[in-house]
mmCIF file of N, CA and C in Angstrom:
data_model
loop_
_atom_site.group_PDB
_atom_site.id
_atom_site.type_symbol
_atom_site.label_atom_id
_atom_site.label_comp_id
_atom_site.label_asym_id
_atom_site.label_seq_id
_atom_site.Cartn_x
_atom_site.Cartn_y
_atom_site.Cartn_z
ATOM 1 N N UNK A 23 -9.056 7.794 1.810
ATOM 2 C CA UNK A 23 -8.729 6.407 2.048
ATOM 3 C C UNK A 23 -7.212 6.284 2.167
ATOM 4 N N UNK A 24 -6.754 5.523 3.140
ATOM 5 C CA UNK A 24 -5.314 5.276 3.332
ATOM 6 C C UNK A 24 -4.850 4.219 2.330
ATOM 7 N N UNK A 25 -3.587 4.316 1.940
ATOM 8 C CA UNK A 25 -2.996 3.359 1.005
ATOM 9 C C UNK A 25 -1.761 2.762 1.660
ATOM 10 N N UNK A 26 -1.705 1.420 1.702
ATOM 11 C CA UNK A 26 -0.543 0.718 2.251
ATOM 12 C C UNK A 26 -0.053 -0.332 1.260
ATOM 13 N N UNK A 27 1.259 -0.398 1.083
ATOM 14 C CA UNK A 27 1.887 -1.374 0.205
ATOM 15 C C UNK A 27 2.437 -2.536 1.020
ATOM 16 N N UNK A 28 2.265 -3.743 0.507
ATOM 17 C CA UNK A 28 2.967 -4.878 1.111
ATOM 18 C C UNK A 28 4.441 -4.727 0.734
ATOM 19 N N UNK A 29 5.318 -5.454 1.427
ATOM 20 C CA UNK A 29 6.758 -5.373 1.106
ATOM 21 C C UNK A 29 7.009 -5.782 -0.341
ATOM 22 N N UNK A 30 6.326 -6.825 -0.796
ATOM 23 C CA UNK A 30 6.505 -7.314 -2.160
ATOM 24 C C UNK A 30 6.031 -6.275 -3.174
ATOM 25 N N UNK A 31 4.878 -5.664 -2.910
ATOM 26 C CA UNK A 31 4.354 -4.645 -3.829
ATOM 27 C C UNK A 31 5.274 -3.433 -3.883
ATOM 28 N N UNK A 32 5.853 -3.080 -2.751
ATOM 29 C CA UNK A 32 6.784 -1.936 -2.717
ATOM 30 C C UNK A 32 8.015 -2.229 -3.562
ATOM 31 N N UNK A 33 8.531 -3.445 -3.464
ATOM 32 C CA UNK A 33 9.694 -3.842 -4.277
ATOM 33 C C UNK A 33 9.320 -3.823 -5.759
ATOM 34 N N UNK A 34 8.132 -4.389 -6.078
ATOM 35 C CA UNK A 34 7.679 -4.382 -7.472
ATOM 36 C C UNK A 34 7.620 -2.962 -8.013
ATOM 37 N N UNK A 35 6.963 -2.079 -7.259
ATOM 38 C CA UNK A 35 6.746 -0.697 -7.684
ATOM 39 C C UNK A 35 8.061 0.051 -7.871
ATOM 40 N N UNK A 36 8.988 -0.121 -6.957
ATOM 41 C CA UNK A 36 10.263 0.586 -7.028
ATOM 42 C C UNK A 36 11.123 0.106 -8.210
ATOM 43 N N UNK A 37 10.862 -1.096 -8.708
ATOM 44 C CA UNK A 37 11.621 -1.626 -9.836
ATOM 45 C C UNK A 37 11.102 -1.189 -11.192
ATOM 46 N N UNK A 38 9.954 -0.502 -11.226
ATOM 47 C CA UNK A 38 9.361 -0.060 -12.484
ATOM 48 C C UNK A 38 10.053 1.198 -13.015
ATOM 49 N N UNK A 39 9.883 1.406 -14.327
ATOM 50 C CA UNK A 39 10.350 2.649 -14.943
ATOM 51 C C UNK A 39 9.507 3.796 -14.401
ATOM 52 N N UNK A 40 10.033 4.997 -14.494
ATOM 53 C CA UNK A 40 9.355 6.186 -13.959
ATOM 54 C C UNK A 40 7.953 6.376 -14.535
ATOM 55 N N UNK A 41 7.789 6.182 -15.846
ATOM 56 C CA UNK A 41 6.499 6.385 -16.482
ATOM 57 C C UNK A 41 5.459 5.402 -15.960
ATOM 58 N N UNK A 42 5.846 4.146 -15.764
ATOM 59 C CA UNK A 42 4.924 3.149 -15.242
ATOM 60 C C UNK A 42 4.553 3.474 -13.793
ATOM 61 N N UNK A 43 5.503 3.972 -13.031
ATOM 62 C CA UNK A 43 5.202 4.393 -11.651
ATOM 63 C C UNK A 43 4.144 5.497 -11.636
ATOM 64 N N UNK A 44 4.238 6.421 -12.591
ATOM 65 C CA UNK A 44 3.259 7.498 -12.670
ATOM 66 C C UNK A 44 1.862 6.964 -12.999
ATOM 67 N N UNK A 45 1.796 5.951 -13.884
ATOM 68 C CA UNK A 45 0.514 5.318 -14.189
ATOM 69 C C UNK A 45 -0.080 4.668 -12.929
ATOM 70 N N UNK A 46 0.758 3.982 -12.167
ATOM 71 C CA UNK A 46 0.299 3.330 -10.949
ATOM 72 C C UNK A 46 -0.186 4.374 -9.930
ATOM 73 N N UNK A 47 0.554 5.463 -9.784
ATOM 74 C CA UNK A 47 0.154 6.522 -8.844
ATOM 75 C C UNK A 47 -1.192 7.113 -9.241
ATOM 76 N N UNK A 48 -1.391 7.306 -10.523
ATOM 77 C CA UNK A 48 -2.661 7.841 -11.009
ATOM 78 C C UNK A 48 -3.818 6.895 -10.660
ATOM 79 N N UNK A 49 -3.600 5.615 -10.834
ATOM 80 C CA UNK A 49 -4.649 4.636 -10.503
ATOM 81 C C UNK A 49 -4.867 4.510 -9.002
ATOM 82 N N UNK A 50 -3.828 4.698 -8.228
ATOM 83 C CA UNK A 50 -3.990 4.675 -6.778
ATOM 84 C C UNK A 50 -4.888 5.827 -6.317
ATOM 85 N N UNK A 51 -4.687 6.997 -6.900
ATOM 86 C CA UNK A 51 -5.544 8.134 -6.566
ATOM 87 C C UNK A 51 -6.990 7.850 -6.937
ATOM 88 N N UNK A 52 -7.176 7.273 -8.116
ATOM 89 C CA UNK A 52 -8.518 6.925 -8.584
ATOM 90 C C UNK A 52 -9.175 5.902 -7.662
ATOM 91 N N UNK A 53 -8.431 4.882 -7.296
ATOM 92 C CA UNK A 53 -8.958 3.828 -6.411
ATOM 93 C C UNK A 53 -9.292 4.359 -5.035
ATOM 94 N N UNK A 54 -8.484 5.267 -4.528
ATOM 95 C CA UNK A 54 -8.720 5.790 -3.191
ATOM 96 C C UNK A 54 -9.983 6.637 -3.131
ATOM 97 N N UNK A 55 -10.345 7.267 -4.242
ATOM 98 C CA UNK A 55 -11.555 8.083 -4.291
ATOM 99 C C UNK A 55 -12.814 7.247 -4.537
ATOM 100 N N UNK A 56 -12.712 6.295 -5.459
ATOM 101 C CA UNK A 56 -13.876 5.484 -5.804
ATOM 102 C C UNK A 56 -13.403 4.088 -6.218
ATOM 103 N N UNK A 57 -13.228 3.192 -5.263
ATOM 104 C CA UNK A 57 -12.688 1.872 -5.587
ATOM 105 C C UNK A 57 -13.664 1.003 -6.361
ATOM 106 N N UNK A 58 -13.207 0.450 -7.499
ATOM 107 C CA UNK A 58 -14.037 -0.519 -8.205
ATOM 108 C C UNK A 58 -14.007 -1.848 -7.455
ATOM 109 N N UNK A 59 -14.906 -2.709 -7.758
ATOM 110 C CA UNK A 59 -15.019 -3.977 -7.031
ATOM 111 C C UNK A 59 -14.804 -5.177 -7.939
ATOM 112 N N UNK A 60 -13.866 -5.123 -8.863
ATOM 113 C CA UNK A 60 -13.598 -6.264 -9.732
ATOM 114 C C UNK A 60 -12.827 -7.299 -8.931
ATOM 115 N N UNK A 61 -13.513 -8.328 -8.518
ATOM 116 C CA UNK A 61 -12.915 -9.355 -7.668
ATOM 117 C C UNK A 61 -12.387 -10.502 -8.535
ATOM 118 N N UNK A 62 -11.269 -11.066 -8.127
ATOM 119 C CA UNK A 62 -10.693 -12.192 -8.852
ATOM 120 C C UNK A 62 -11.515 -13.450 -8.631
ATOM 121 N N UNK A 63 -11.419 -14.382 -9.561
ATOM 122 C CA UNK A 63 -12.160 -15.639 -9.488
ATOM 123 C C UNK A 63 -11.298 -16.744 -8.917
ATOM 124 N N UNK A 64 -11.841 -17.944 -8.875
ATOM 125 C CA UNK A 64 -11.138 -19.155 -8.440
ATOM 126 C C UNK A 64 -10.676 -19.073 -6.986
ATOM 127 N N UNK A 65 -11.423 -18.411 -6.147
ATOM 128 C CA UNK A 65 -11.114 -18.375 -4.724
ATOM 129 C C UNK A 65 -9.973 -17.458 -4.332
ATOM 130 N N UNK A 66 -9.520 -16.610 -5.238
ATOM 131 C CA UNK A 66 -8.448 -15.667 -4.918
ATOM 132 C C UNK A 66 -9.072 -14.492 -4.155
ATOM 133 N N UNK A 67 -8.621 -14.241 -2.937
ATOM 134 C CA UNK A 67 -9.282 -13.247 -2.078
ATOM 135 C C UNK A 67 -8.837 -11.803 -2.297
ATOM 136 N N UNK A 68 -8.676 -11.387 -3.553
ATOM 137 C CA UNK A 68 -8.197 -10.039 -3.855
ATOM 138 C C UNK A 68 -8.999 -9.417 -4.998
ATOM 139 N N UNK A 69 -8.759 -8.122 -5.207
ATOM 140 C CA UNK A 69 -9.312 -7.378 -6.329
ATOM 141 C C UNK A 69 -8.170 -7.063 -7.291
ATOM 142 N N UNK A 70 -8.510 -6.730 -8.532
ATOM 143 C CA UNK A 70 -7.484 -6.389 -9.518
ATOM 144 C C UNK A 70 -7.891 -5.127 -10.271
ATOM 145 N N UNK A 71 -6.892 -4.338 -10.628
ATOM 146 C CA UNK A 71 -7.094 -3.132 -11.421
ATOM 147 C C UNK A 71 -6.115 -3.153 -12.588
ATOM 148 N N UNK A 72 -6.640 -2.941 -13.810
ATOM 149 C CA UNK A 72 -5.780 -2.813 -14.974
ATOM 150 C C UNK A 72 -5.222 -1.407 -14.976
ATOM 151 N N UNK A 73 -3.912 -1.300 -14.920
ATOM 152 C CA UNK A 73 -3.258 0.014 -14.886
ATOM 153 C C UNK A 73 -2.950 0.474 -16.303
ATOM 154 N N UNK A 74 -2.402 -0.415 -17.100
ATOM 155 C CA UNK A 74 -2.200 -0.169 -18.535
ATOM 156 C C UNK A 74 -2.717 -1.413 -19.249
ATOM 157 N N UNK A 75 -2.432 -1.486 -20.517
ATOM 158 C CA UNK A 75 -2.869 -2.675 -21.279
ATOM 159 C C UNK A 75 -2.236 -3.939 -20.714
ATOM 160 N N UNK A 76 -1.038 -3.848 -20.186
ATOM 161 C CA UNK A 76 -0.310 -4.988 -19.639
ATOM 162 C C UNK A 76 -0.226 -5.001 -18.113
ATOM 163 N N UNK A 77 -0.042 -3.852 -17.512
ATOM 164 C CA UNK A 77 0.238 -3.761 -16.065
ATOM 165 C C UNK A 77 -1.020 -3.985 -15.234
ATOM 166 N N UNK A 78 -0.841 -4.640 -14.070
ATOM 167 C CA UNK A 78 -1.958 -4.935 -13.166
ATOM 168 C C UNK A 78 -1.550 -4.619 -11.733
ATOM 169 N N UNK A 79 -2.555 -4.284 -10.938
ATOM 170 C CA UNK A 79 -2.358 -4.050 -9.509
ATOM 171 C C UNK A 79 -3.361 -4.909 -8.756
ATOM 172 N N UNK A 80 -2.879 -5.695 -7.801
ATOM 173 C CA UNK A 80 -3.739 -6.556 -6.996
ATOM 174 C C UNK A 80 -3.847 -5.925 -5.606
ATOM 175 N N UNK A 81 -5.078 -5.818 -5.096
ATOM 176 C CA UNK A 81 -5.281 -5.112 -3.831
ATOM 177 C C UNK A 81 -6.463 -5.678 -3.062
ATOM 178 N N UNK A 82 -6.550 -5.273 -1.802
ATOM 179 C CA UNK A 82 -7.672 -5.560 -0.924
ATOM 180 C C UNK A 82 -8.162 -4.250 -0.338
ATOM 181 N N UNK A 83 -9.435 -4.209 0.019
ATOM 182 C CA UNK A 83 -9.998 -3.043 0.675
ATOM 183 C C UNK A 83 -10.551 -3.485 2.020
ATOM 184 N N UNK A 84 -10.063 -2.857 3.079
ATOM 185 C CA UNK A 84 -10.533 -3.160 4.428
ATOM 186 C C UNK A 84 -10.835 -1.846 5.128
ATOM 187 N N UNK A 85 -12.060 -1.660 5.519
ATOM 188 C CA UNK A 85 -12.601 -0.431 6.117
ATOM 189 C C UNK A 85 -12.131 0.785 5.320
ATOM 190 N N UNK A 86 -11.216 1.586 5.836
ATOM 191 C CA UNK A 86 -10.789 2.796 5.155
ATOM 192 C C UNK A 86 -9.364 2.697 4.625
ATOM 193 N N UNK A 87 -8.899 1.466 4.343
ATOM 194 C CA UNK A 87 -7.525 1.276 3.881
ATOM 195 C C UNK A 87 -7.490 0.436 2.619
ATOM 196 N N UNK A 88 -6.695 0.876 1.671
ATOM 197 C CA UNK A 88 -6.460 0.151 0.425
ATOM 198 C C UNK A 88 -5.088 -0.522 0.561
ATOM 199 N N UNK A 89 -5.082 -1.853 0.630
ATOM 200 C CA UNK A 89 -3.845 -2.620 0.772
ATOM 201 C C UNK A 89 -3.405 -3.117 -0.602
ATOM 202 N N UNK A 90 -2.246 -2.672 -1.069
ATOM 203 C CA UNK A 90 -1.704 -3.112 -2.352
ATOM 204 C C UNK A 90 -0.917 -4.378 -2.091
ATOM 205 N N UNK A 91 -1.353 -5.489 -2.706
ATOM 206 C CA UNK A 91 -0.719 -6.782 -2.498
ATOM 207 C C UNK A 91 0.453 -6.985 -3.440
ATOM 208 N N UNK A 92 0.212 -6.769 -4.735
ATOM 209 C CA UNK A 92 1.257 -6.942 -5.748
ATOM 210 C C UNK A 92 1.062 -5.952 -6.874
ATOM 211 N N UNK A 93 2.145 -5.636 -7.573
ATOM 212 C CA UNK A 93 2.113 -4.805 -8.773
ATOM 213 C C UNK A 93 2.865 -5.571 -9.868
ATOM 214 N N UNK A 94 2.276 -5.626 -11.049
ATOM 215 C CA UNK A 94 2.881 -6.363 -12.156
ATOM 216 C C UNK A 94 3.033 -5.448 -13.359
ATOM 217 N N UNK A 95 4.216 -5.473 -13.990
ATOM 218 C CA UNK A 95 4.482 -4.642 -15.163
ATOM 219 C C UNK A 95 3.936 -5.294 -16.427
ATOM 220 N N UNK A 96 3.881 -6.630 -16.453
ATOM 221 C CA UNK A 96 3.396 -7.330 -17.650
ATOM 222 C C UNK A 96 2.286 -8.310 -17.289
ATOM 223 N N UNK A 97 1.468 -8.576 -18.270
ATOM 224 C CA UNK A 97 0.365 -9.521 -18.078
ATOM 225 C C UNK A 97 0.906 -10.935 -17.833
ATOM 226 N N UNK A 98 2.040 -11.241 -18.426
ATOM 227 C CA UNK A 98 2.660 -12.568 -18.255
ATOM 228 C C UNK A 98 3.021 -12.809 -16.788
ATOM 229 N N UNK A 99 3.606 -11.808 -16.120
ATOM 230 C CA UNK A 99 3.941 -11.929 -14.695
ATOM 231 C C UNK A 99 2.675 -12.114 -13.854
ATOM 232 N N UNK A 100 1.657 -11.338 -14.192
ATOM 233 C CA UNK A 100 0.378 -11.409 -13.474
ATOM 234 C C UNK A 100 -0.258 -12.800 -13.645
ATOM 235 N N UNK A 101 -0.294 -13.316 -14.866
ATOM 236 C CA UNK A 101 -0.869 -14.636 -15.117
ATOM 237 C C UNK A 101 -0.138 -15.734 -14.352
ATOM 238 N N UNK A 102 1.180 -15.646 -14.300
ATOM 239 C CA UNK A 102 1.964 -16.637 -13.558
ATOM 240 C C UNK A 102 1.570 -16.623 -12.068
ATOM 241 N N UNK A 103 1.425 -15.430 -11.491
ATOM 242 C CA UNK A 103 1.016 -15.292 -10.091
ATOM 243 C C UNK A 103 -0.404 -15.811 -9.898
ATOM 244 N N UNK A 104 -1.304 -15.446 -10.806
ATOM 245 C CA UNK A 104 -2.718 -15.826 -10.706
ATOM 246 C C UNK A 104 -2.888 -17.344 -10.803
ATOM 247 N N UNK A 105 -2.140 -17.985 -11.675
ATOM 248 C CA UNK A 105 -2.231 -19.437 -11.843
ATOM 249 C C UNK A 105 -1.772 -20.192 -10.599
ATOM 250 N N UNK A 106 -0.943 -19.588 -9.793
ATOM 251 C CA UNK A 106 -0.481 -20.256 -8.567
ATOM 252 C C UNK A 106 -1.653 -20.525 -7.628
ATOM 253 N N UNK A 107 -2.735 -19.734 -7.718
ATOM 254 C CA UNK A 107 -3.915 -19.960 -6.895
ATOM 255 C C UNK A 107 -4.811 -21.056 -7.445
ATOM 256 N N UNK A 108 -4.711 -21.333 -8.740
ATOM 257 C CA UNK A 108 -5.592 -22.297 -9.380
ATOM 258 C C UNK A 108 -5.144 -23.728 -9.206
ATOM 259 N N UNK A 109 -3.940 -23.929 -8.754
ATOM 260 C CA UNK A 109 -3.397 -25.290 -8.636
ATOM 261 C C UNK A 109 -3.749 -25.924 -7.316
#
């Protein structure tokens, strides 16, 4: 499966510490082999993957490509983004 980052996700990822980047890379490999289907609620058209206890990755799957929409280092950042869809 191909993996593509949005510009925002690429900026998010590059701003992380090295260890967190390694966690994200590990989850990307896992997702590309066997993607889970945990879909977000409230009409948000994306899927989410818990990378660590706090970190989250938001993505879409289209045919043979995994599109990474956003990467979040903390749950607080993720919740702020998620709430923007609920308003």
